[in-house]
Each structure stands twice: as structure tokens, then as C-alpha cells.
Coordinates of N, CA and C in Angstrom, one line a residue:
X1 N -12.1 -16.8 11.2 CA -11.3 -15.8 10.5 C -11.4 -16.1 9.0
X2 N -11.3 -17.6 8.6 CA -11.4 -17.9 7.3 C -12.5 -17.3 6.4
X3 N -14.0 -17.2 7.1 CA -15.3 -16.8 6.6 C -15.1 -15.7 6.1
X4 N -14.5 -15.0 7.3 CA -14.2 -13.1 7.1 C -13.6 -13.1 5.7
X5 N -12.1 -13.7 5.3 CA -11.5 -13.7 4.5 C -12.0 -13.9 3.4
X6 N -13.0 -14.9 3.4 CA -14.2 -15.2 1.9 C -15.0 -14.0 1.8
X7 N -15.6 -13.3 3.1 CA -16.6 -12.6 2.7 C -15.9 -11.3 2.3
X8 N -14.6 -10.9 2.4 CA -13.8 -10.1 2.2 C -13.9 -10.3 0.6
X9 N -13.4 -11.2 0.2 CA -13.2 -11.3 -1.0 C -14.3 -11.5 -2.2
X10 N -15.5 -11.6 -1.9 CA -17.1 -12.4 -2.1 C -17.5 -10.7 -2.3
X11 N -16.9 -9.7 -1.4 CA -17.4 -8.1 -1.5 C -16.5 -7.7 -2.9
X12 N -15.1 -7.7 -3.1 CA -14.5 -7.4 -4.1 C -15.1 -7.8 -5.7
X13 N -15.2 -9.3 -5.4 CA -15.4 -9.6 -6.7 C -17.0 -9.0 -6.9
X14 N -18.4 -8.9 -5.7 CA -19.3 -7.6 -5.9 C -19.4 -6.7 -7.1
X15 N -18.8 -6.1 -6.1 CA -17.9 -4.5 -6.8 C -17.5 -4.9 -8.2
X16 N -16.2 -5.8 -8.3 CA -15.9 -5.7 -10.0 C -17.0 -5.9 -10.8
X17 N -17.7 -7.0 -10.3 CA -18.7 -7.6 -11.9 C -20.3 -6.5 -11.4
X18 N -20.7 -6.2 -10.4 CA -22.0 -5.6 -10.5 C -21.5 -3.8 -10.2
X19 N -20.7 -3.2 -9.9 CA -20.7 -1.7 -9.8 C -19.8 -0.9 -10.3
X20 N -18.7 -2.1 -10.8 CA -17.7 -1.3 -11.8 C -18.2 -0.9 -13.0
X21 N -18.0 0.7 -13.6 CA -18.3 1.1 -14.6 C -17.2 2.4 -15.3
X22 N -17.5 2.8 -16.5 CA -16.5 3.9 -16.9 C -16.3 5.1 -16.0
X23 N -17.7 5.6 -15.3 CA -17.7 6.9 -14.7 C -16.9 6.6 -13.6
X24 N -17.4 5.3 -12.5 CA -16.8 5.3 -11.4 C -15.9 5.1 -11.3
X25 N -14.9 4.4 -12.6 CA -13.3 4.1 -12.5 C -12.7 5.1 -12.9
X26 N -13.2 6.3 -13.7 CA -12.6 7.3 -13.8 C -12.9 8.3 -12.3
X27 N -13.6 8.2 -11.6 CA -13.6 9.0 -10.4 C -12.7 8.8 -9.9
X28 N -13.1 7.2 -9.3 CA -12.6 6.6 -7.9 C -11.0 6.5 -8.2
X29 N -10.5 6.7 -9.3 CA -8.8 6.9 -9.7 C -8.7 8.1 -9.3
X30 N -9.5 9.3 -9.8 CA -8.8 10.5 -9.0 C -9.0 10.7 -7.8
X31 N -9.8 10.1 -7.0 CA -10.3 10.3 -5.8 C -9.0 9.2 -4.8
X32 N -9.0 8.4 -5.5 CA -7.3 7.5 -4.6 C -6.2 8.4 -5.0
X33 N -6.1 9.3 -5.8 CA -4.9 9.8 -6.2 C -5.0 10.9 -5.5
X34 N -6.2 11.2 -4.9 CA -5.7 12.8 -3.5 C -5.1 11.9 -2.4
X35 N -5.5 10.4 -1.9 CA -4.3 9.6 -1.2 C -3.5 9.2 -1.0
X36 N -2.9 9.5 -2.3 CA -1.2 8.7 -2.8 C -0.3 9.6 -1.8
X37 N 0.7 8.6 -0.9 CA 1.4 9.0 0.2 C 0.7 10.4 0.9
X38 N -0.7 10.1 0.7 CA -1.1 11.2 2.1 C -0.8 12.8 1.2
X39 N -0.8 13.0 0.3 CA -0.4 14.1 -0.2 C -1.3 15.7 -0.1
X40 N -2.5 15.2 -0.6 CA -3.8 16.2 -0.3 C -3.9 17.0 1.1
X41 N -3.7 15.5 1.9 CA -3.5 16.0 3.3 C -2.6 16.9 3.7
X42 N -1.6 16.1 3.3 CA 0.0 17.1 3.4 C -0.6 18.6 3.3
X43 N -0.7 18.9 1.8 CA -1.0 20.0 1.3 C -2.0 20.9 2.3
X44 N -3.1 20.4 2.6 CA -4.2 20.8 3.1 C -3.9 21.4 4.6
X45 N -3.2 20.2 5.2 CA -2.1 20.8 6.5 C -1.3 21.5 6.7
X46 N -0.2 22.3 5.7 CA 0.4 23.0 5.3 C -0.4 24.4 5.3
X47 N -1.4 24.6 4.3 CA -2.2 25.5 4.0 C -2.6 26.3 5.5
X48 N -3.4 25.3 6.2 CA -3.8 25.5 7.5 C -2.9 26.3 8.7
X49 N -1.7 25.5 8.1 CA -0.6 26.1 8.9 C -0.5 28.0 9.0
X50 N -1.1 28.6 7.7 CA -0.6 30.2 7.6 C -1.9 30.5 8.8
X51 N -2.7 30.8 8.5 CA -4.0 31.5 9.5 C -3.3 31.1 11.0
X52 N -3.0 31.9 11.6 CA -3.4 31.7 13.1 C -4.3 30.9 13.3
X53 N -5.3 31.0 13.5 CA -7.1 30.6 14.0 C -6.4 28.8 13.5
X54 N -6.2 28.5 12.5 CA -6.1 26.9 12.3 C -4.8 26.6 12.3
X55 N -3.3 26.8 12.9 CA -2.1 26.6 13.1 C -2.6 25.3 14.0
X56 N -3.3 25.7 14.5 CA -2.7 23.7 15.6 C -3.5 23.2 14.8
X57 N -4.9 23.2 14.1 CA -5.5 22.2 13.4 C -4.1 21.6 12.2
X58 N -3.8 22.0 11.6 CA -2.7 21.9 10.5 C -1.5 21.3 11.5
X59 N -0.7 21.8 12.2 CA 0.3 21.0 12.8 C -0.4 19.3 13.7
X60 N -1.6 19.3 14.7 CA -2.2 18.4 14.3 C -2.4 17.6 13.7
X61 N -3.1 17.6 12.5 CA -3.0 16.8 11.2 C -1.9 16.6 10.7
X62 N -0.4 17.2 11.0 CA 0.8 16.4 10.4 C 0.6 15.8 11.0
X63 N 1.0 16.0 12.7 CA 1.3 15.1 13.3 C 0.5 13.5 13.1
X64 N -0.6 13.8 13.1 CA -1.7 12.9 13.3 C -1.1 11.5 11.3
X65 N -0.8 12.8 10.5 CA 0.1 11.7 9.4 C 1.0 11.1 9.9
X66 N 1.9 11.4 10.5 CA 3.1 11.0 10.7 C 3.0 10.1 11.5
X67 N 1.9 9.7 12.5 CA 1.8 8.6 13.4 C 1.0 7.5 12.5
X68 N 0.4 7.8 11.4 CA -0.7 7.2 10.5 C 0.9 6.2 9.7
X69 N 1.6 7.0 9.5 CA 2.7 6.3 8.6 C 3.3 5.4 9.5
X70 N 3.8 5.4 10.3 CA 4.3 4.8 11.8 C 3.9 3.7 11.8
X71 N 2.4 3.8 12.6 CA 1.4 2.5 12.9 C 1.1 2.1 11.4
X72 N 0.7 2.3 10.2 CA 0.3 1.4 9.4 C 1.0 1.2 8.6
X73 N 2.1 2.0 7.8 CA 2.8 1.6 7.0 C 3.9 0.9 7.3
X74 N 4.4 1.2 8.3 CA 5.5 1.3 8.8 C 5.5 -0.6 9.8
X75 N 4.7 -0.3 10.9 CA 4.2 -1.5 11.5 C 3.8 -2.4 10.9
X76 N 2.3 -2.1 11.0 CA 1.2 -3.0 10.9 C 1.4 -3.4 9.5
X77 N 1.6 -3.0 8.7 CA 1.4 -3.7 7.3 C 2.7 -4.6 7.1
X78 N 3.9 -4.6 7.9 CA 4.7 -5.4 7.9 C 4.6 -6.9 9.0
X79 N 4.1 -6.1 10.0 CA 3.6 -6.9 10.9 C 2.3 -8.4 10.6
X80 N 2.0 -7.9 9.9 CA 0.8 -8.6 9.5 C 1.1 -9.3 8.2
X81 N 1.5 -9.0 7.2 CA 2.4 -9.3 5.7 C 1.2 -9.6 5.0
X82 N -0.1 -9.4 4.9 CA -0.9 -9.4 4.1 C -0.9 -9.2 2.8
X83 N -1.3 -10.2 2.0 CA -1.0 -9.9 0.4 C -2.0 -9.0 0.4
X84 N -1.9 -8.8 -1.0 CA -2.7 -7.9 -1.4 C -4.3 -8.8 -2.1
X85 N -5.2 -8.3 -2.4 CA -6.6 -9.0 -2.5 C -6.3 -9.9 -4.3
X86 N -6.0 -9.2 -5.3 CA -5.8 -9.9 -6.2 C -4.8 -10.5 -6.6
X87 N -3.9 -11.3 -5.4 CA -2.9 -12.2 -5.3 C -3.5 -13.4 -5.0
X88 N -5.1 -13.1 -4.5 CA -5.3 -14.4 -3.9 C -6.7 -14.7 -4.1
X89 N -7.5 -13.4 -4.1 CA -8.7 -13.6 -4.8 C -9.1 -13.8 -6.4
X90 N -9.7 -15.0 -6.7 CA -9.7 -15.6 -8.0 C -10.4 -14.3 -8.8
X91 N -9.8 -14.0 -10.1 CA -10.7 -13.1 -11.1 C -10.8 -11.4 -10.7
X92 N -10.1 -11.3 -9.2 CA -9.8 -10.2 -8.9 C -9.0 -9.1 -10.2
X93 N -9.3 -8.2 -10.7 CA -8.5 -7.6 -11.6 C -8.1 -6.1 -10.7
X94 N -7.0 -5.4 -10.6 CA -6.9 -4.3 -9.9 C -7.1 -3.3 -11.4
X95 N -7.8 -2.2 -10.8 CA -7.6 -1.2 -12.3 C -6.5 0.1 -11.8
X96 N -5.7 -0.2 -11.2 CA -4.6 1.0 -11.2 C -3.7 0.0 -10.7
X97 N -2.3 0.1 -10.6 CA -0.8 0.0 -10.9 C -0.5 -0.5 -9.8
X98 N -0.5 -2.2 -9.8 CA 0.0 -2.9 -8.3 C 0.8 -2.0 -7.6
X99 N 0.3 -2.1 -6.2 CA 0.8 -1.5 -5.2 C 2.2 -2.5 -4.5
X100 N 3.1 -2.2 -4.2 CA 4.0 -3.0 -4.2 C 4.3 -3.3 -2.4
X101 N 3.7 -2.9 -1.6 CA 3.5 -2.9 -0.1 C 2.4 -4.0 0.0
X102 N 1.8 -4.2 0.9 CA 1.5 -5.6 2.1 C 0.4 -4.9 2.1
X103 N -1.3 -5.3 2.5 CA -2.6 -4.8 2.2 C -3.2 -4.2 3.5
X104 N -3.0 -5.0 4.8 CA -3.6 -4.8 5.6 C -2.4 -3.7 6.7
X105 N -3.0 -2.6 7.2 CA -4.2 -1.9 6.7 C -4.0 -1.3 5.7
X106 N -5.2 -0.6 5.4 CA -5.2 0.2 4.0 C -4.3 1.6 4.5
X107 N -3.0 1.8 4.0 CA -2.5 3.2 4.3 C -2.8 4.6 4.3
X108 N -4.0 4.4 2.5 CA -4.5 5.5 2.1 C -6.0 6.1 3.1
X109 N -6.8 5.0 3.4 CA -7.2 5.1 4.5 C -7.3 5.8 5.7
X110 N -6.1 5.2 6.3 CA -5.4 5.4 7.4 C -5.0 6.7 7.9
X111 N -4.0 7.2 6.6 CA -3.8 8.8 6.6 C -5.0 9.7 6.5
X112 N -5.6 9.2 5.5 CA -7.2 10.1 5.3 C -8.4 10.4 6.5
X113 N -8.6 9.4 7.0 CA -9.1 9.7 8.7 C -8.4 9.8 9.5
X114 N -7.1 9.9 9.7 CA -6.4 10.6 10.8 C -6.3 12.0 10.1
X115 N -6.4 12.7 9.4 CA -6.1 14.2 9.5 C -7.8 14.1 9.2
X116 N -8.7 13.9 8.7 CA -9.8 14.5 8.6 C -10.6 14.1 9.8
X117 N -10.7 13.2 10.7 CA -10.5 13.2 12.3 C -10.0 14.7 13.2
X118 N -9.1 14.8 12.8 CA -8.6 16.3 13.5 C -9.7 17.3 12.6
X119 N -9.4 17.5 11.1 CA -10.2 18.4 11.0 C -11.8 18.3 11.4
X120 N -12.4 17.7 11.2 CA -13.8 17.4 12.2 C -13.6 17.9 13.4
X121 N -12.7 17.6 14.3 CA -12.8 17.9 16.0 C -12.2 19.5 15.9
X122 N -11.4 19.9 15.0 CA -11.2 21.1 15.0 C -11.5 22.6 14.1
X123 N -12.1 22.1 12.9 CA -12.4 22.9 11.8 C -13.9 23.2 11.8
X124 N -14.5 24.0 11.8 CA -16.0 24.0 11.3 C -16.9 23.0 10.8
X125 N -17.9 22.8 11.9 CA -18.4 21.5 11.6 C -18.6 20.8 9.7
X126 N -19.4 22.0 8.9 CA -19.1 21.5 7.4 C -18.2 21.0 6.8
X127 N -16.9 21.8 7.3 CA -15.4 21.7 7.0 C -15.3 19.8 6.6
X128 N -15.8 20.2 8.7 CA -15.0 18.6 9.5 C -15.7 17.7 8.6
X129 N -17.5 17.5 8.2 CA -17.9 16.2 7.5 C -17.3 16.1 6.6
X130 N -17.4 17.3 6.1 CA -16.8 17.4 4.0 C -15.3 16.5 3.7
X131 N -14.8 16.4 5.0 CA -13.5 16.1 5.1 C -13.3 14.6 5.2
X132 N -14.4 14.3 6.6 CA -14.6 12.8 6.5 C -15.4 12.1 5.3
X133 N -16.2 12.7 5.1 CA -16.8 12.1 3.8 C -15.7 11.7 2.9
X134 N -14.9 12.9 2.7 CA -13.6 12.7 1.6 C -12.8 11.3 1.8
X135 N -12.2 11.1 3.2 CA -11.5 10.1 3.8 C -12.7 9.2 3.6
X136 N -14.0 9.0 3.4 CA -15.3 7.4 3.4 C -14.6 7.2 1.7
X137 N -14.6 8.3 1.1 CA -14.4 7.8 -0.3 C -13.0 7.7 -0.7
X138 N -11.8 7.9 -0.2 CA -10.7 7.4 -0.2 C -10.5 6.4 -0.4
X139 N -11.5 5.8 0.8 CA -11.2 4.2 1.4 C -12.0 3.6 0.8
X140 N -13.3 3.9 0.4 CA -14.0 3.0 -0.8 C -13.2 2.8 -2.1
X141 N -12.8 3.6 -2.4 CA -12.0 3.8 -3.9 C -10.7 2.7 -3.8
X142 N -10.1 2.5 -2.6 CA -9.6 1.3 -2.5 C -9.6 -0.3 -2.6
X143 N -11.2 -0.2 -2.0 CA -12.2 -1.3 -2.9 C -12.7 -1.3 -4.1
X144 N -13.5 -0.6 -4.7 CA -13.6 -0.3 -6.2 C -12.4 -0.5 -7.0
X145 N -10.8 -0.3 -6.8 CA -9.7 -0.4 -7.6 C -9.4 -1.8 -7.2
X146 N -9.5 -2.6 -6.8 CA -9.3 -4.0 -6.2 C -7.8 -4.1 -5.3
X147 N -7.8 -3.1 -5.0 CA -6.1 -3.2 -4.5 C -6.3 -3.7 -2.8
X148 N -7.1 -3.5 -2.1 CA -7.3 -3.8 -0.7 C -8.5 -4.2 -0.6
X149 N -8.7 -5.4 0.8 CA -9.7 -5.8 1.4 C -10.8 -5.1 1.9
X150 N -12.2 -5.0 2.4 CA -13.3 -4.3 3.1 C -12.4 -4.1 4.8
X151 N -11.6 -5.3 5.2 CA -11.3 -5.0 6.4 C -10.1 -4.6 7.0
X152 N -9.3 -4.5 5.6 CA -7.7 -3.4 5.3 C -8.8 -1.9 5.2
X153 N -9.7 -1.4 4.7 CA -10.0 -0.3 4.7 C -10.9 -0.1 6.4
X154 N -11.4 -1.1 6.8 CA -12.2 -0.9 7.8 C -11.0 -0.5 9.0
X155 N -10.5 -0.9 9.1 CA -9.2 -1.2 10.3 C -8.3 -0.3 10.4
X156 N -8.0 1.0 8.4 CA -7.1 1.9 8.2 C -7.9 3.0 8.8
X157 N -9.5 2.8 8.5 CA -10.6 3.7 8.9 C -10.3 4.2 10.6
X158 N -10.8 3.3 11.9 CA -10.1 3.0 13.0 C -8.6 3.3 13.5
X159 N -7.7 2.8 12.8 CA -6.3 3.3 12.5 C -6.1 5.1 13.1
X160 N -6.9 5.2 11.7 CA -6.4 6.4 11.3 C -7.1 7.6 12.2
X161 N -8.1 7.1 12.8 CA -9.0 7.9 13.7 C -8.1 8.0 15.0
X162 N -7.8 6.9 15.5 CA -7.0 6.6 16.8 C -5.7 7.4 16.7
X163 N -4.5 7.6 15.6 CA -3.8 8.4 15.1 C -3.9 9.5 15.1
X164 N -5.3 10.1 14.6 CA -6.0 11.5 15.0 C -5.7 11.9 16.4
X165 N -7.1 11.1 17.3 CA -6.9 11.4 17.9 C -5.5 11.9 19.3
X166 N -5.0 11.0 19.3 CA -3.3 10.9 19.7 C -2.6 11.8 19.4
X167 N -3.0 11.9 18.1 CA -2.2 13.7 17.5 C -2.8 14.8 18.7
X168 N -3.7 14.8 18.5 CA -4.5 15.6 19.3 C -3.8 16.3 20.4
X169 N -3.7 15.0 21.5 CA -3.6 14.4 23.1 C -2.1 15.3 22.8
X170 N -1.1 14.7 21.9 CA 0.4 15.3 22.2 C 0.6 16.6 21.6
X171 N -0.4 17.2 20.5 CA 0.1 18.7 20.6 C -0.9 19.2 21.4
X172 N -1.7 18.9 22.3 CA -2.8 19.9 23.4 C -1.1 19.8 24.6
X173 N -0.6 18.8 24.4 CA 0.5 18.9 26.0 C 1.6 19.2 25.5
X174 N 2.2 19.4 24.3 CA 3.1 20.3 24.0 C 2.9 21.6 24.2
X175 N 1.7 21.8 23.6 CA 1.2 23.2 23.8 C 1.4 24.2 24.6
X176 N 0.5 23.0 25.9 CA 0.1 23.7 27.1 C 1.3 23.7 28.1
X177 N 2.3 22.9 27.3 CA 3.4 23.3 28.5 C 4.4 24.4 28.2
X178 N 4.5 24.8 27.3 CA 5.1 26.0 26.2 C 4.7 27.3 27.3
X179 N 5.9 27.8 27.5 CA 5.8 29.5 28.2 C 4.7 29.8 27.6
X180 N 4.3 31.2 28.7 CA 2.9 32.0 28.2 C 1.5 31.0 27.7
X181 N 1.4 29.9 27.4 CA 0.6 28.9 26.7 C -0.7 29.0 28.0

């Protein structure tokens, strides 16, 4: 486990000295900022909600947040008490606004592939990648900002898919037990 935890941190410091640059720290800030408390999602779920044709994709994907907050914010990141990577990794610098919660898992992560999990299984296949893609760079952007580990984003990644799908599983049997359904 110790190794893991060097090579965890052996990836961060990577990142700062060989791939950090002006362009990518002005992206990768707005691209973590469509994850801040799951909000893009929110929004995006919401949206979905008007059309008939995507009402369960959108109630889905709350749901599929709201279990995302549950298991990783809620839980696991207490459960586990994980500092955060530049508490402990030497020369680590974060370039956005210490996060004041526990590292493992990555939350922004977590949320981000549980709803774009659903939209993949439910939304038009371009939709679904464009989405997961979205949620790959979420969770990289969490590394590039030095605020979380390779294996707090790998684990919110997983997380959040399992979240997904679970969303899934309890509105298909809400659903289907609903009169007329």
C-alpha cells in the first residue's frame, strides 16, 4: 500500500513540474468548476427532466447524484479520513482554493460518472461519450489542480459508475411498479 501511495504522489508532482502550464490551468479550472457540488450535472438533469423522451434519463441521474453524495461524500471520504495530496506530498502546490473535506474519493469525480454513466446507458450514443469524456476530464482536472490522488479519482471514477448504475436498477422498479407502467 505504501508503494501505491509514493506512486500516487511521484504522478502529482509529474504533472506539476512536466505538464503544468498557463493554457491548461486556465482550462482545467473551468473544467473542475462544471464539478463544484455536482452542479453542471444538476443543471443538465433538470433540463432533461422537460422532454418526455429523457424524463427518466434526468430523474436517473439525480438520483444516481444523490447516491454519489451518500457513498462518497458523505461515507467514504469520512470513513477513510484521507488528507488531501498537498498535506503530505513534499512541493505539492494546489492551484485552486484548498478544499476543506478529506481526499479519498474524489467527490467531483464521483458525481461526474454517475450521471454521465446513466447518460451513456440512456442518451444517444454521442450524447453518452461526450458526457463521459466530460466526467475523464473532471477527474483529471483534479490531478492537474493537485487537490486529489490518481487513486481518489480512480475509485470516484468506479464510485460513481456503480452509483449510476444503482440509480438505474431503483428507478426501472419504481417505475415498473407504478399503475398503468
Amino acid at each position: 500500500m505504501e508503494w501505491m501511495m509514493g506512486l500516487d504522489g511521484q504522478i502529482l508532482i509529474y504533472i506539476q513540474e512536466v505538464v503544468r502550464n498557463e493554457f491548461f490551468t486556465s482550462l482545467f479550472r473551468g473544467i473542475t468548476a462544471l464539478g463544484d457540488s455536482g452542479a453542471a450535472w444538476v443543471v443538465l438533469s433538470l433540463v432533461l427532466l422537460i422532454p418526455r423522451k429523457t424524463r427518466k434519463a434526468g430523474v436517473m441521474s439525480l438520483t444516481a447524484l444523490v447516491f454519489s453524495f451518500l457513498v462518497n461524500n458523505l461515507m467514504l471520504k469520512n470513513l477513510v479520513g484521507r488528507v488531501r495530496p498537498y498535506e503530505v506530498v513534499e512541493g505539492l502546490v494546489p492551484l485552486i482554493p484548498r478544499p476543506w473535506d478529506y481526499s479519498f474519493p474524489s467527490g467531483h469525480t464521483g458525481s461526474s460518472f454517475a450521471s454521465a454513466w446513466v447518460f451513456f446507458r440512456k442518451l444517444p450514443r454521442w450524447a453518452g461519450i461526450f458526457l463521459l469524456v466530460m466526467a475523464g476530464l473532471i477527474g483529471l482536472s483534479r490531478l492537474y489542480l493537485g487537490v486529489h490522488y490518481p487513486t481518489d479519482v480512480l475509485f470516484g471514477a468506479v464510485s460513481g459508475i456503480l452509483c449510476g448504475y444503482a440509480a438505474e436498477i431503483v428507478v426501472e422498479q419504481i417505475v415498473s411498479r407504478r399503475p398503468g407502467a
